C-alpha positions as a LaTeX table, in Angstrom:
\begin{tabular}{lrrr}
\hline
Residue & $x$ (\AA) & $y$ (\AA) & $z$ (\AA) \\
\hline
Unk1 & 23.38 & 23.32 & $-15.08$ \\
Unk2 & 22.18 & 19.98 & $-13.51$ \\
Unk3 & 19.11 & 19.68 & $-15.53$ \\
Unk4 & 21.38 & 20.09 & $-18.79$ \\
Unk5 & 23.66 & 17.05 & $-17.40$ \\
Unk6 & 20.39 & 15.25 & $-16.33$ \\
Unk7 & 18.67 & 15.97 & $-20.13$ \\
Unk8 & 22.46 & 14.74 & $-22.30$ \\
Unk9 & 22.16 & 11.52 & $-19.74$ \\
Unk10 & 18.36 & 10.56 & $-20.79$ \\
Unk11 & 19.28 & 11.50 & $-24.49$ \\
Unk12 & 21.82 & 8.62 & $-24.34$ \\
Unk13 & 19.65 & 5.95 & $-22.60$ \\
Unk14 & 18.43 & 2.92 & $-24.41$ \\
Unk15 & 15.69 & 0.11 & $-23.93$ \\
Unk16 & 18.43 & $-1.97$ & $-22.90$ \\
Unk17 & 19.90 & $-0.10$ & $-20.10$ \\
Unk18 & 16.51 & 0.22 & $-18.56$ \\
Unk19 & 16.08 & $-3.31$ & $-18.88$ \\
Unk20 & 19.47 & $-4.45$ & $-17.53$ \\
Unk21 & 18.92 & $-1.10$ & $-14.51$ \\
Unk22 & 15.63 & $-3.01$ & $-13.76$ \\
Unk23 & 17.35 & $-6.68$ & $-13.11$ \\
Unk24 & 19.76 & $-4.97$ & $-11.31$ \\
Unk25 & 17.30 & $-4.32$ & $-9.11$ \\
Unk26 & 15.22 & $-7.60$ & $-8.68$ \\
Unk27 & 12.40 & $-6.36$ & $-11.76$ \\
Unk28 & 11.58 & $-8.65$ & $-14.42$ \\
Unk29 & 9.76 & $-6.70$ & $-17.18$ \\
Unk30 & 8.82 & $-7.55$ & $-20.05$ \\
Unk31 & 9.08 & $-5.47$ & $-23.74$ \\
Unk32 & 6.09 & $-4.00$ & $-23.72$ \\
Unk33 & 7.16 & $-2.54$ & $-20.16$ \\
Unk34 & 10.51 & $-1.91$ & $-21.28$ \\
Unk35 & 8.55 & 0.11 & $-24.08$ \\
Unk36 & 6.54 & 1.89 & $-21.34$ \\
Unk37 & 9.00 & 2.77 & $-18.78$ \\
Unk38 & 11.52 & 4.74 & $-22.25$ \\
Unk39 & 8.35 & 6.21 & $-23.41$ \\
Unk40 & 7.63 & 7.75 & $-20.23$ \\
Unk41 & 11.52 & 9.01 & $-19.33$ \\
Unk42 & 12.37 & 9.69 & $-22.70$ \\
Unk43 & 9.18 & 12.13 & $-22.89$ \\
Unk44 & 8.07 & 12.85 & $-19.29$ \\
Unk45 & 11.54 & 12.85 & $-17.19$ \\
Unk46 & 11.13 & 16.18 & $-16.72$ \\
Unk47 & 7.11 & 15.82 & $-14.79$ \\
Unk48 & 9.06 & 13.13 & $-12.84$ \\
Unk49 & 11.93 & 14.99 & $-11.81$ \\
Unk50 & 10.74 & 18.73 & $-11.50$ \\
Unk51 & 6.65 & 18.76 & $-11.97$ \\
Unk52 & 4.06 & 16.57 & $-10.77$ \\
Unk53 & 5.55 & 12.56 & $-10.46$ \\
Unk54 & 2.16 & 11.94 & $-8.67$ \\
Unk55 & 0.81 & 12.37 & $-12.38$ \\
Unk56 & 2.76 & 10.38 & $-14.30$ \\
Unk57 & 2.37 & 6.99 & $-11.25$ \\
Unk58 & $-1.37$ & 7.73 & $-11.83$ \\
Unk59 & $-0.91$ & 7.02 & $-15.44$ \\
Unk60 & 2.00 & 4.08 & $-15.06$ \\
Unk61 & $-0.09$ & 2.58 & $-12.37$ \\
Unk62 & $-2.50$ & 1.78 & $-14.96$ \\
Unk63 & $-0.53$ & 0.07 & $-17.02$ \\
Unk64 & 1.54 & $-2.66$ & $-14.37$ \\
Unk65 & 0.55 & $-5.02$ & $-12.26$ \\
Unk66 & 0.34 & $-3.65$ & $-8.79$ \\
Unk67 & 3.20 & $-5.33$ & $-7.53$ \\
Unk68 & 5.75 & $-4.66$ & $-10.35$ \\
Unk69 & 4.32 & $-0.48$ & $-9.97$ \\
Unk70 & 5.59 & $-0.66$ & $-6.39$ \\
Unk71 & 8.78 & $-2.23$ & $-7.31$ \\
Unk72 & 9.47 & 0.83 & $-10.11$ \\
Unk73 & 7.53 & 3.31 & $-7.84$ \\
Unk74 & 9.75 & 2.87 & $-4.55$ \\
Unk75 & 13.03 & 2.13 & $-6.99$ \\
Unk76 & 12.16 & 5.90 & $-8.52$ \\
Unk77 & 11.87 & 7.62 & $-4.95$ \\
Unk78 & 14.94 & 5.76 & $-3.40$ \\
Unk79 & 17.03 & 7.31 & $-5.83$ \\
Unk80 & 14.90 & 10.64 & $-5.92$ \\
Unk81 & 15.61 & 10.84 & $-2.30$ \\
Unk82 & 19.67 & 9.77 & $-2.58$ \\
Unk83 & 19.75 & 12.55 & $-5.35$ \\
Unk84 & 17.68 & 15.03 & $-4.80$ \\
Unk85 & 20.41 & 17.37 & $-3.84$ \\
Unk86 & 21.74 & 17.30 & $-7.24$ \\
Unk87 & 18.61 & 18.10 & $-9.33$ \\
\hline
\end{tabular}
């Protein structure tokens, strides 16, 4: 039941929510990470939230700067951890 909540959530989210989410939280990206970070929920939410996340960081790590991948990687298991309950 959760998951379907979870999966009618990501279907509404834009580029523009993760961008405004992201100053929210002190992260400046840029388009082309805006770009990144909906590819990868849009099409992987489901490795981050219920299959390997230790994947998927392998792949975004690649593609940040190392401090900006912190920032998104310790944002992503704060609110794993606060929520995890719920999934």
């Amino acid at each position: 039941m959760h998951k379907l909540f979870i999966e009618n959530y990501i279907k509404q989210i834009n580029k523009s929510d993760i961008l405004e989410f992201a100053n929210k939280n002190n992260i400046q990206l840029s388009e082309k990470d805006v770009d990144i970070l909906y590819h990868y929920l849009k099409n992987k939410w489901q490795d981050l939230l219920y299959g390997n996340s230790t994947k998927i960081f392998n792949e975004l790590e690649k593609q940040f700067d190392s401090d900006k991948f912190l920032a998104i990687k310790n944002l992503y298991y704060f609110y794993f951890d606060k929520y995890q309950d719920f999934l």
